[in-house]
Amino acid sequence: MSRVQAARQGVGRVIDAAMKRGPLSKTWADVLALSRSRALCRAAELRNQGRYEEGARLVEFVLSEEPRNPRVQWMRSDIRVAPDVDRAEALWAEARRDEAIEVLRDLAQRLPDEPEVHLRLAPMLVVEGDYWGAATHARRAVELAPDDPNVLFRAAGKARWGDAVASRSYLEQAKAILAQKADGTFFPFDDDIPHLEGVLAFDEGRPHVGLAYLERAAALQSDELSIAGDLAQGYLHHGRVDDAIDLIREKLGHHPGDERLLRIYNDIETEAGTGTSASQ
């Protein structure tokens, strides 16, 4: 029995059980769609539990029913690379960065046509200062999934340090695809778009536009410290030092150990000649 057949039988048992409880008010199409949605939710749970093969069976079942669904295509890519990605991220968390990157480089050699491995490797390369390498892997992910707005948006975020022009292109392509859908399709990065728009606008020499986007991003995600740091630096670019200090003090009140905010604050104090540290 194939993995798809096994998964289909499992979902079929769910439908059979529902029928035994009484007449179904939904059409069969609705029932099947609900079953596929539940299968994907269960697949995500299994993936997070490290039960990769079981999750993969459910994803393959749904993909056999919806072969052009970009969400399901992404889940198949994600679950295929999950064992190595999880191992790499565990190494990264232990500050064994070279080993983590090597795991993902090896994975990219073995599975070069999986967008997810390139999107996972790119941010590690950014942290290590290999901006062109990150942009290269972001570009490869887009080549593999050019119609997936999730891939395009994530690639845009990873490419901007090494190739701001490509980053803008990916973002605009993602927005165009989402605008064409216009059917309420869930996009998990809706609230992240203003942040990326803001930092890209600064990169492109449009600081007033960038600041407006960053203020909007901060309003949407008030607990996101990376946005707070970018907004503080945006205020400083515009000479709004007091606004930057107020923002940083507010965030440090809840997150006193954030290294980036502390660094920005201390740089402000040092430049002002006060010598007062935010940590004091």
PDB file of C-alpha atoms in Angstrom:
ATOM      1  CA  MET A   1       0.000   0.000   0.000  1.00  0.00           C
ATOM      2  CA  SER A   2       1.382   3.422  -0.963  1.00  0.00           C
ATOM      3  CA  ARG A   3       1.745   6.261   1.534  1.00  0.00           C
ATOM      4  CA  VAL A   4      -0.989   8.229  -0.252  1.00  0.00           C
ATOM      5  CA  GLN A   5      -3.376   5.257  -0.122  1.00  0.00           C
ATOM      6  CA  ALA A   6      -2.717   4.796   3.575  1.00  0.00           C
ATOM      7  CA  ALA A   7      -3.367   8.453   4.302  1.00  0.00           C
ATOM      8  CA  ARG A   8      -6.531   8.409   2.176  1.00  0.00           C
ATOM      9  CA  GLN A   9      -7.842   5.432   4.121  1.00  0.00           C
ATOM     10  CA  GLY A  10      -7.144   7.261   7.380  1.00  0.00           C
ATOM     11  CA  VAL A  11      -9.067  10.351   6.301  1.00  0.00           C
ATOM     12  CA  GLY A  12     -11.783   8.126   4.894  1.00  0.00           C
ATOM     13  CA  ARG A  13     -12.293   6.612   8.339  1.00  0.00           C
ATOM     14  CA  VAL A  14     -12.841  10.117   9.719  1.00  0.00           C
ATOM     15  CA  ILE A  15     -15.565  10.755   7.141  1.00  0.00           C
ATOM     16  CA  ASP A  16     -17.174   7.353   7.762  1.00  0.00           C
ATOM     17  CA  ALA A  17     -17.283   8.039  11.490  1.00  0.00           C
ATOM     18  CA  ALA A  18     -18.933  11.402  10.892  1.00  0.00           C
ATOM     19  CA  MET A  19     -21.599   9.788   8.685  1.00  0.00           C
ATOM     20  CA  LYS A  20     -22.472   7.238  11.365  1.00  0.00           C
ATOM     21  CA  ARG A  21     -23.250  10.063  13.804  1.00  0.00           C
ATOM     22  CA  GLY A  22     -26.083  11.303  11.596  1.00  0.00           C
ATOM     23  CA  PRO A  23     -26.856  12.939   8.270  1.00  0.00           C
ATOM     24  CA  LEU A  24     -24.298  15.394   6.950  1.00  0.00           C
ATOM     25  CA  SER A  25     -25.507  18.914   6.311  1.00  0.00           C
ATOM     26  CA  LYS A  26     -22.455  19.730   4.182  1.00  0.00           C
ATOM     27  CA  THR A  27     -21.902  18.710   0.593  1.00  0.00           C
ATOM     28  CA  TRP A  28     -19.334  16.029  -0.080  1.00  0.00           C
ATOM     29  CA  ALA A  29     -16.999  18.689  -1.444  1.00  0.00           C
ATOM     30  CA  ASP A  30     -17.228  20.550   1.860  1.00  0.00           C
ATOM     31  CA  VAL A  31     -16.623  17.363   3.817  1.00  0.00           C
ATOM     32  CA  LEU A  32     -13.572  16.480   1.744  1.00  0.00           C
ATOM     33  CA  ALA A  33     -12.219  20.025   2.013  1.00  0.00           C
ATOM     34  CA  LEU A  34     -12.641  19.901   5.783  1.00  0.00           C
ATOM     35  CA  SER A  35     -10.895  16.540   5.901  1.00  0.00           C
ATOM     36  CA  ARG A  36      -7.973  17.873   3.890  1.00  0.00           C
ATOM     37  CA  SER A  37      -7.702  20.882   6.182  1.00  0.00           C
ATOM     38  CA  ARG A  38      -7.658  18.631   9.228  1.00  0.00           C
ATOM     39  CA  ALA A  39      -5.095  16.392   7.574  1.00  0.00           C
ATOM     40  CA  LEU A  40      -2.790  19.367   7.064  1.00  0.00           C
ATOM     41  CA  CYS A  41      -3.219  20.499  10.662  1.00  0.00           C
ATOM     42  CA  ARG A  42      -2.399  17.015  11.870  1.00  0.00           C
ATOM     43  CA  ALA A  43       0.590  16.849   9.517  1.00  0.00           C
ATOM     44  CA  ALA A  44       1.936  20.071  11.047  1.00  0.00           C
ATOM     45  CA  GLU A  45       1.531  18.610  14.535  1.00  0.00           C
ATOM     46  CA  LEU A  46       3.372  15.446  13.554  1.00  0.00           C
ATOM     47  CA  ARG A  47       6.156  17.436  11.938  1.00  0.00           C
ATOM     48  CA  ASN A  48       6.642  19.460  15.125  1.00  0.00           C
ATOM     49  CA  GLN A  49       6.722  16.236  17.146  1.00  0.00           C
ATOM     50  CA  GLY A  50       9.499  14.859  14.966  1.00  0.00           C
ATOM     51  CA  ARG A  51       7.185  12.244  13.418  1.00  0.00           C
ATOM     52  CA  TYR A  52       8.201  13.263   9.928  1.00  0.00           C
ATOM     53  CA  GLU A  53       7.167  10.183   7.927  1.00  0.00           C
ATOM     54  CA  GLU A  54       3.642  10.154   9.374  1.00  0.00           C
ATOM     55  CA  GLY A  55       3.235  13.838   8.613  1.00  0.00           C
ATOM     56  CA  ALA A  56       4.589  13.339   5.105  1.00  0.00           C
ATOM     57  CA  ARG A  57       1.956  10.684   4.383  1.00  0.00           C
ATOM     58  CA  LEU A  58      -0.849  13.114   5.199  1.00  0.00           C
ATOM     59  CA  VAL A  59       0.719  15.883   3.123  1.00  0.00           C
ATOM     60  CA  GLU A  60       1.121  13.553   0.143  1.00  0.00           C
ATOM     61  CA  PHE A  61      -2.548  12.580   0.432  1.00  0.00           C
ATOM     62  CA  VAL A  62      -3.703  16.192   0.331  1.00  0.00           C
ATOM     63  CA  LEU A  63      -1.291  16.978  -2.487  1.00  0.00           C
ATOM     64  CA  SER A  64      -2.761  14.138  -4.533  1.00  0.00           C
ATOM     65  CA  GLU A  65      -6.124  15.913  -4.219  1.00  0.00           C
ATOM     66  CA  GLU A  66      -4.797  19.493  -4.614  1.00  0.00           C
ATOM     67  CA  PRO A  67      -1.595  19.238  -6.666  1.00  0.00           C
ATOM     68  CA  ARG A  68      -1.437  22.985  -7.433  1.00  0.00           C
ATOM     69  CA  ASN A  69      -2.117  24.249  -3.916  1.00  0.00           C
ATOM     70  CA  PRO A  70       0.987  26.320  -2.966  1.00  0.00           C
ATOM     71  CA  ARG A  71       0.411  25.845   0.766  1.00  0.00           C
ATOM     72  CA  VAL A  72       0.471  22.070   0.388  1.00  0.00           C
ATOM     73  CA  GLN A  73       3.492  22.243  -1.926  1.00  0.00           C
ATOM     74  CA  TRP A  74       5.314  24.282   0.720  1.00  0.00           C
ATOM     75  CA  MET A  75       4.358  21.778   3.448  1.00  0.00           C
ATOM     76  CA  ARG A  76       5.764  18.938   1.375  1.00  0.00           C
ATOM     77  CA  SER A  77       9.024  20.841   0.934  1.00  0.00           C
ATOM     78  CA  ASP A  78       9.150  21.743   4.621  1.00  0.00           C
ATOM     79  CA  ILE A  79       8.533  18.238   5.887  1.00  0.00           C
ATOM     80  CA  ARG A  80      11.059  16.717   3.481  1.00  0.00           C
ATOM     81  CA  VAL A  81      13.848  18.865   4.864  1.00  0.00           C
ATOM     82  CA  ALA A  82      12.560  18.981   8.449  1.00  0.00           C
ATOM     83  CA  PRO A  83      14.910  16.408  10.075  1.00  0.00           C
ATOM     84  CA  ASP A  84      18.036  18.199   8.885  1.00  0.00           C
ATOM     85  CA  VAL A  85      16.582  21.669   9.426  1.00  0.00           C
ATOM     86  CA  ASP A  86      15.660  20.826  13.009  1.00  0.00           C
ATOM     87  CA  ARG A  87      19.149  19.460  13.623  1.00  0.00           C
ATOM     88  CA  ALA A  88      20.737  22.583  12.124  1.00  0.00           C
ATOM     89  CA  GLU A  89      18.574  24.886  14.211  1.00  0.00           C
ATOM     90  CA  ALA A  90      19.446  22.939  17.363  1.00  0.00           C
ATOM     91  CA  LEU A  91      23.146  23.378  16.560  1.00  0.00           C
ATOM     92  CA  TRP A  92      22.590  27.068  15.882  1.00  0.00           C
ATOM     93  CA  ALA A  93      20.866  27.480  19.250  1.00  0.00           C
ATOM     94  CA  GLU A  94      23.955  25.951  20.862  1.00  0.00           C
ATOM     95  CA  ALA A  95      26.133  28.573  19.117  1.00  0.00           C
ATOM     96  CA  ARG A  96      27.636  25.884  16.866  1.00  0.00           C
ATOM     97  CA  ARG A  97      27.018  28.033  13.832  1.00  0.00           C
ATOM     98  CA  ASP A  98      29.577  26.569  11.469  1.00  0.00           C
ATOM     99  CA  GLU A  99      28.181  23.084  12.038  1.00  0.00           C
ATOM    100  CA  ALA A 100      24.600  24.293  11.551  1.00  0.00           C
ATOM    101  CA  ILE A 101      25.454  25.929   8.241  1.00  0.00           C
ATOM    102  CA  GLU A 102      27.348  22.843   7.108  1.00  0.00           C
ATOM    103  CA  VAL A 103      24.276  20.671   7.793  1.00  0.00           C
ATOM    104  CA  LEU A 104      22.132  22.904   5.592  1.00  0.00           C
ATOM    105  CA  ARG A 105      24.775  23.231   2.882  1.00  0.00           C
ATOM    106  CA  ASP A 106      24.919  19.453   2.708  1.00  0.00           C
ATOM    107  CA  LEU A 107      21.123  19.312   2.594  1.00  0.00           C
ATOM    108  CA  ALA A 108      21.083  21.818  -0.265  1.00  0.00           C
ATOM    109  CA  GLN A 109      23.464  19.547  -2.147  1.00  0.00           C
ATOM    110  CA  ARG A 110      21.247  16.508  -1.599  1.00  0.00           C
ATOM    111  CA  LEU A 111      17.910  18.255  -2.162  1.00  0.00           C
ATOM    112  CA  PRO A 112      18.726  21.250  -4.364  1.00  0.00           C
ATOM    113  CA  ASP A 113      15.172  21.543  -5.680  1.00  0.00           C
ATOM    114  CA  GLU A 114      13.497  22.098  -2.304  1.00  0.00           C
ATOM    115  CA  PRO A 115      12.804  25.833  -1.776  1.00  0.00           C
ATOM    116  CA  GLU A 116      12.597  25.467   1.986  1.00  0.00           C
ATOM    117  CA  VAL A 117      16.205  24.419   2.459  1.00  0.00           C
ATOM    118  CA  HIS A 118      17.384  27.572   0.661  1.00  0.00           C
ATOM    119  CA  LEU A 119      15.071  29.762   2.734  1.00  0.00           C
ATOM    120  CA  ARG A 120      16.384  28.189   5.944  1.00  0.00           C
ATOM    121  CA  LEU A 121      20.024  28.538   4.990  1.00  0.00           C
ATOM    122  CA  ALA A 122      19.780  32.164   3.828  1.00  0.00           C
ATOM    123  CA  PRO A 123      19.109  33.816   7.225  1.00  0.00           C
ATOM    124  CA  MET A 124      22.024  31.961   8.818  1.00  0.00           C
ATOM    125  CA  LEU A 125      24.284  33.312   6.092  1.00  0.00           C
ATOM    126  CA  VAL A 126      22.973  36.827   6.760  1.00  0.00           C
ATOM    127  CA  VAL A 127      23.956  36.566  10.429  1.00  0.00           C
ATOM    128  CA  GLU A 128      27.405  35.366   9.383  1.00  0.00           C
ATOM    129  CA  GLY A 129      27.805  38.316   7.020  1.00  0.00           C
ATOM    130  CA  ASP A 130      27.593  36.296   3.791  1.00  0.00           C
ATOM    131  CA  TYR A 131      25.008  38.598   2.233  1.00  0.00           C
ATOM    132  CA  TRP A 132      25.634  37.544  -1.345  1.00  0.00           C
ATOM    133  CA  GLY A 133      25.339  33.881  -0.382  1.00  0.00           C
ATOM    134  CA  ALA A 134      22.021  34.602   1.313  1.00  0.00           C
ATOM    135  CA  ALA A 135      20.776  36.456  -1.775  1.00  0.00           C
ATOM    136  CA  THR A 136      21.862  33.543  -3.977  1.00  0.00           C
ATOM    137  CA  HIS A 137      19.884  31.019  -1.954  1.00  0.00           C
ATOM    138  CA  ALA A 138      16.883  33.355  -1.838  1.00  0.00           C
ATOM    139  CA  ARG A 139      17.015  33.613  -5.631  1.00  0.00           C
ATOM    140  CA  ARG A 140      17.159  29.820  -5.955  1.00  0.00           C
ATOM    141  CA  ALA A 141      14.069  29.450  -3.768  1.00  0.00           C
ATOM    142  CA  VAL A 142      12.195  31.889  -6.024  1.00  0.00           C
ATOM    143  CA  GLU A 143      13.324  30.018  -9.139  1.00  0.00           C
ATOM    144  CA  LEU A 144      11.855  26.839  -7.656  1.00  0.00           C
ATOM    145  CA  ALA A 145       8.542  28.388  -6.558  1.00  0.00           C
ATOM    146  CA  PRO A 146       7.992  31.586  -8.577  1.00  0.00           C
ATOM    147  CA  ASP A 147       4.218  31.646  -8.017  1.00  0.00           C
ATOM    148  CA  ASP A 148       4.208  31.125  -4.264  1.00  0.00           C
ATOM    149  CA  PRO A 149       3.762  34.458  -2.414  1.00  0.00           C
ATOM    150  CA  ASN A 150       5.045  32.916   0.822  1.00  0.00           C
ATOM    151  CA  VAL A 151       8.327  31.930  -0.829  1.00  0.00           C
ATOM    152  CA  LEU A 152       8.591  35.283  -2.611  1.00  0.00           C
ATOM    153  CA  PHE A 153       8.048  37.275   0.567  1.00  0.00           C
ATOM    154  CA  ARG A 154      10.479  35.243   2.637  1.00  0.00           C
ATOM    155  CA  ALA A 155      13.065  35.425  -0.131  1.00  0.00           C
ATOM    156  CA  ALA A 156      12.646  39.201  -0.251  1.00  0.00           C
ATOM    157  CA  GLY A 157      13.461  39.454   3.424  1.00  0.00           C
ATOM    158  CA  LYS A 158      16.584  37.312   3.095  1.00  0.00           C
ATOM    159  CA  ALA A 159      17.946  38.926  -0.082  1.00  0.00           C
ATOM    160  CA  ARG A 160      17.870  42.616   0.851  1.00  0.00           C
ATOM    161  CA  TRP A 161      21.343  42.831   2.364  1.00  0.00           C
ATOM    162  CA  GLY A 162      23.001  41.322  -0.693  1.00  0.00           C
ATOM    163  CA  ASP A 163      20.646  42.361  -3.488  1.00  0.00           C
ATOM    164  CA  ALA A 164      18.127  45.076  -2.622  1.00  0.00           C
ATOM    165  CA  VAL A 165      16.861  45.250  -6.215  1.00  0.00           C
ATOM    166  CA  ALA A 166      15.975  41.548  -6.206  1.00  0.00           C
ATOM    167  CA  SER A 167      14.401  41.934  -2.768  1.00  0.00           C
ATOM    168  CA  ARG A 168      12.091  44.659  -4.049  1.00  0.00           C
ATOM    169  CA  SER A 169      11.234  42.553  -7.093  1.00  0.00           C
ATOM    170  CA  TYR A 170      10.285  39.527  -4.984  1.00  0.00           C
ATOM    171  CA  LEU A 171       8.136  41.650  -2.681  1.00  0.00           C
ATOM    172  CA  GLU A 172       6.276  43.273  -5.571  1.00  0.00           C
ATOM    173  CA  GLN A 173       5.686  39.875  -7.180  1.00  0.00           C
ATOM    174  CA  ALA A 174       4.259  38.524  -3.924  1.00  0.00           C
ATOM    175  CA  LYS A 175       1.953  41.524  -3.571  1.00  0.00           C
ATOM    176  CA  ALA A 176       0.784  41.180  -7.188  1.00  0.00           C
ATOM    177  CA  ILE A 177      -0.094  37.518  -6.705  1.00  0.00           C
ATOM    178  CA  LEU A 178      -2.002  38.272  -3.510  1.00  0.00           C
ATOM    179  CA  ALA A 179      -3.882  41.113  -5.226  1.00  0.00           C
ATOM    180  CA  GLN A 180      -4.915  38.790  -8.047  1.00  0.00           C
ATOM    181  CA  LYS A 181      -6.339  36.270  -5.605  1.00  0.00           C
ATOM    182  CA  ALA A 182      -8.459  38.829  -3.712  1.00  0.00           C
ATOM    183  CA  ASP A 183     -10.500  35.971  -2.275  1.00  0.00           C
ATOM    184  CA  GLY A 184      -9.603  36.233   1.390  1.00  0.00           C
ATOM    185  CA  THR A 185      -6.803  33.674   1.058  1.00  0.00           C
ATOM    186  CA  PHE A 186      -4.842  33.584   4.284  1.00  0.00           C
ATOM    187  CA  PHE A 187      -1.355  35.008   3.958  1.00  0.00           C
ATOM    188  CA  PRO A 188       0.703  34.447   7.123  1.00  0.00           C
ATOM    189  CA  PHE A 189       2.964  37.445   6.527  1.00  0.00           C
ATOM    190  CA  ASP A 190       0.332  40.180   6.128  1.00  0.00           C
ATOM    191  CA  ASP A 191       1.501  42.054   9.219  1.00  0.00           C
ATOM    192  CA  ASP A 192       5.160  41.693   8.188  1.00  0.00           C
ATOM    193  CA  ILE A 193       4.793  43.489   4.865  1.00  0.00           C
ATOM    194  CA  PRO A 194       5.002  47.051   6.302  1.00  0.00           C
ATOM    195  CA  HIS A 195       8.239  46.181   8.110  1.00  0.00           C
ATOM    196  CA  LEU A 196       9.904  44.940   4.936  1.00  0.00           C
ATOM    197  CA  GLU A 197       8.498  47.885   2.981  1.00  0.00           C
ATOM    198  CA  GLY A 198      10.004  50.206   5.562  1.00  0.00           C
ATOM    199  CA  VAL A 199      13.540  48.849   5.605  1.00  0.00           C
ATOM    200  CA  LEU A 200      13.576  48.538   1.820  1.00  0.00           C
ATOM    201  CA  ALA A 201      12.469  52.153   1.450  1.00  0.00           C
ATOM    202  CA  PHE A 202      15.421  53.231   3.598  1.00  0.00           C
ATOM    203  CA  ASP A 203      17.722  51.062   1.469  1.00  0.00           C
ATOM    204  CA  GLU A 204      16.307  52.744  -1.635  1.00  0.00           C
ATOM    205  CA  GLY A 205      16.900  56.274  -0.343  1.00  0.00           C
ATOM    206  CA  ARG A 206      13.277  57.007   0.567  1.00  0.00           C
ATOM    207  CA  PRO A 207      13.585  57.562   4.335  1.00  0.00           C
ATOM    208  CA  HIS A 208      10.311  59.461   4.810  1.00  0.00           C
ATOM    209  CA  VAL A 209       8.368  56.640   3.194  1.00  0.00           C
ATOM    210  CA  GLY A 210      10.394  54.116   5.145  1.00  0.00           C
ATOM    211  CA  LEU A 211       9.668  55.755   8.496  1.00  0.00           C
ATOM    212  CA  ALA A 212       5.922  55.812   7.812  1.00  0.00           C
ATOM    213  CA  TYR A 213       5.987  52.082   7.048  1.00  0.00           C
ATOM    214  CA  LEU A 214       8.059  51.302  10.144  1.00  0.00           C
ATOM    215  CA  GLU A 215       5.638  53.221  12.381  1.00  0.00           C
ATOM    216  CA  ARG A 216       2.793  51.230  10.877  1.00  0.00           C
ATOM    217  CA  ALA A 217       4.722  47.992  11.386  1.00  0.00           C
ATOM    218  CA  ALA A 218       5.353  48.882  15.039  1.00  0.00           C
ATOM    219  CA  ALA A 219       1.641  49.532  15.541  1.00  0.00           C
ATOM    220  CA  LEU A 220       0.778  46.147  14.056  1.00  0.00           C
ATOM    221  CA  GLN A 221       3.424  44.211  16.000  1.00  0.00           C
ATOM    222  CA  SER A 222       4.208  46.186  19.125  1.00  0.00           C
ATOM    223  CA  ASP A 223       6.111  43.309  20.766  1.00  0.00           C
ATOM    224  CA  GLU A 224       8.467  42.673  17.844  1.00  0.00           C
ATOM    225  CA  LEU A 225      11.851  43.944  18.976  1.00  0.00           C
ATOM    226  CA  SER A 226      13.452  43.869  15.531  1.00  0.00           C
ATOM    227  CA  ILE A 227      10.826  46.373  14.358  1.00  0.00           C
ATOM    228  CA  ALA A 228      11.446  48.533  17.433  1.00  0.00           C
ATOM    229  CA  GLY A 229      15.165  48.582  16.662  1.00  0.00           C
ATOM    230  CA  ASP A 230      14.608  49.520  13.032  1.00  0.00           C
ATOM    231  CA  LEU A 231      12.110  52.216  14.013  1.00  0.00           C
ATOM    232  CA  ALA A 232      14.505  53.670  16.595  1.00  0.00           C
ATOM    233  CA  GLN A 233      17.210  53.888  13.959  1.00  0.00           C
ATOM    234  CA  GLY A 234      14.682  55.432  11.585  1.00  0.00           C
ATOM    235  CA  TYR A 235      13.927  58.137  14.149  1.00  0.00           C
ATOM    236  CA  LEU A 236      17.643  58.785  14.552  1.00  0.00           C
ATOM    237  CA  HIS A 237      18.038  59.117  10.783  1.00  0.00           C
ATOM    238  CA  HIS A 238      15.418  61.875  10.900  1.00  0.00           C
ATOM    239  CA  GLY A 239      17.004  63.563  13.916  1.00  0.00           C
ATOM    240  CA  ARG A 240      14.184  62.539  16.233  1.00  0.00           C
ATOM    241  CA  VAL A 241      16.470  61.510  19.063  1.00  0.00           C
ATOM    242  CA  ASP A 242      13.921  61.943  21.841  1.00  0.00           C
ATOM    243  CA  ASP A 243      11.448  59.689  20.022  1.00  0.00           C
ATOM    244  CA  ALA A 244      14.135  57.048  19.627  1.00  0.00           C
ATOM    245  CA  ILE A 245      15.076  57.228  23.314  1.00  0.00           C
ATOM    246  CA  ASP A 246      11.452  57.042  24.446  1.00  0.00           C
ATOM    247  CA  LEU A 247      10.826  54.016  22.242  1.00  0.00           C
ATOM    248  CA  ILE A 248      13.941  52.187  23.396  1.00  0.00           C
ATOM    249  CA  ARG A 249      13.263  52.888  27.080  1.00  0.00           C
ATOM    250  CA  GLU A 250       9.726  51.585  26.698  1.00  0.00           C
ATOM    251  CA  LYS A 251      10.886  48.345  25.093  1.00  0.00           C
ATOM    252  CA  LEU A 252      13.787  47.840  27.497  1.00  0.00           C
ATOM    253  CA  GLY A 253      11.322  48.152  30.344  1.00  0.00           C
ATOM    254  CA  HIS A 254       9.833  44.852  29.182  1.00  0.00           C
ATOM    255  CA  HIS A 255      12.963  43.337  27.599  1.00  0.00           C
ATOM    256  CA  PRO A 256      15.950  44.702  29.558  1.00  0.00           C
ATOM    257  CA  GLY A 257      18.440  42.306  28.027  1.00  0.00           C
ATOM    258  CA  ASP A 258      17.863  43.015  24.350  1.00  0.00           C
ATOM    259  CA  GLU A 259      21.378  43.541  22.992  1.00  0.00           C
ATOM    260  CA  ARG A 260      20.485  45.557  19.914  1.00  0.00           C
ATOM    261  CA  LEU A 261      18.299  48.063  21.755  1.00  0.00           C
ATOM    262  CA  LEU A 262      20.933  48.433  24.472  1.00  0.00           C
ATOM    263  CA  ARG A 263      23.588  49.054  21.847  1.00  0.00           C
ATOM    264  CA  ILE A 264      21.520  51.729  20.092  1.00  0.00           C
ATOM    265  CA  TYR A 265      20.689  53.418  23.389  1.00  0.00           C
ATOM    266  CA  ASN A 266      24.271  53.423  24.603  1.00  0.00           C
ATOM    267  CA  ASP A 267      25.457  54.779  21.255  1.00  0.00           C
ATOM    268  CA  ILE A 268      22.992  57.658  21.645  1.00  0.00           C
ATOM    269  CA  GLU A 269      24.193  58.390  25.163  1.00  0.00           C
ATOM    270  CA  THR A 270      27.845  58.174  24.154  1.00  0.00           C
ATOM    271  CA  GLU A 271      27.340  60.548  21.237  1.00  0.00           C
ATOM    272  CA  ALA A 272      25.507  62.954  23.556  1.00  0.00           C
ATOM    273  CA  GLY A 273      28.514  62.847  25.877  1.00  0.00           C
ATOM    274  CA  THR A 274      26.583  61.807  28.971  1.00  0.00           C
ATOM    275  CA  GLY A 275      28.379  58.515  29.427  1.00  0.00           C
ATOM    276  CA  THR A 276      25.195  57.077  30.950  1.00  0.00           C
ATOM    277  CA  SER A 277      24.562  53.450  30.104  1.00  0.00           C
ATOM    278  CA  ALA A 278      21.057  52.061  29.620  1.00  0.00           C
ATOM    279  CA  SER A 279      22.016  49.090  31.731  1.00  0.00           C
ATOM    280  CA  GLN A 280      22.835  51.296  34.736  1.00  0.00           C
TER     281      GLN A 280
END
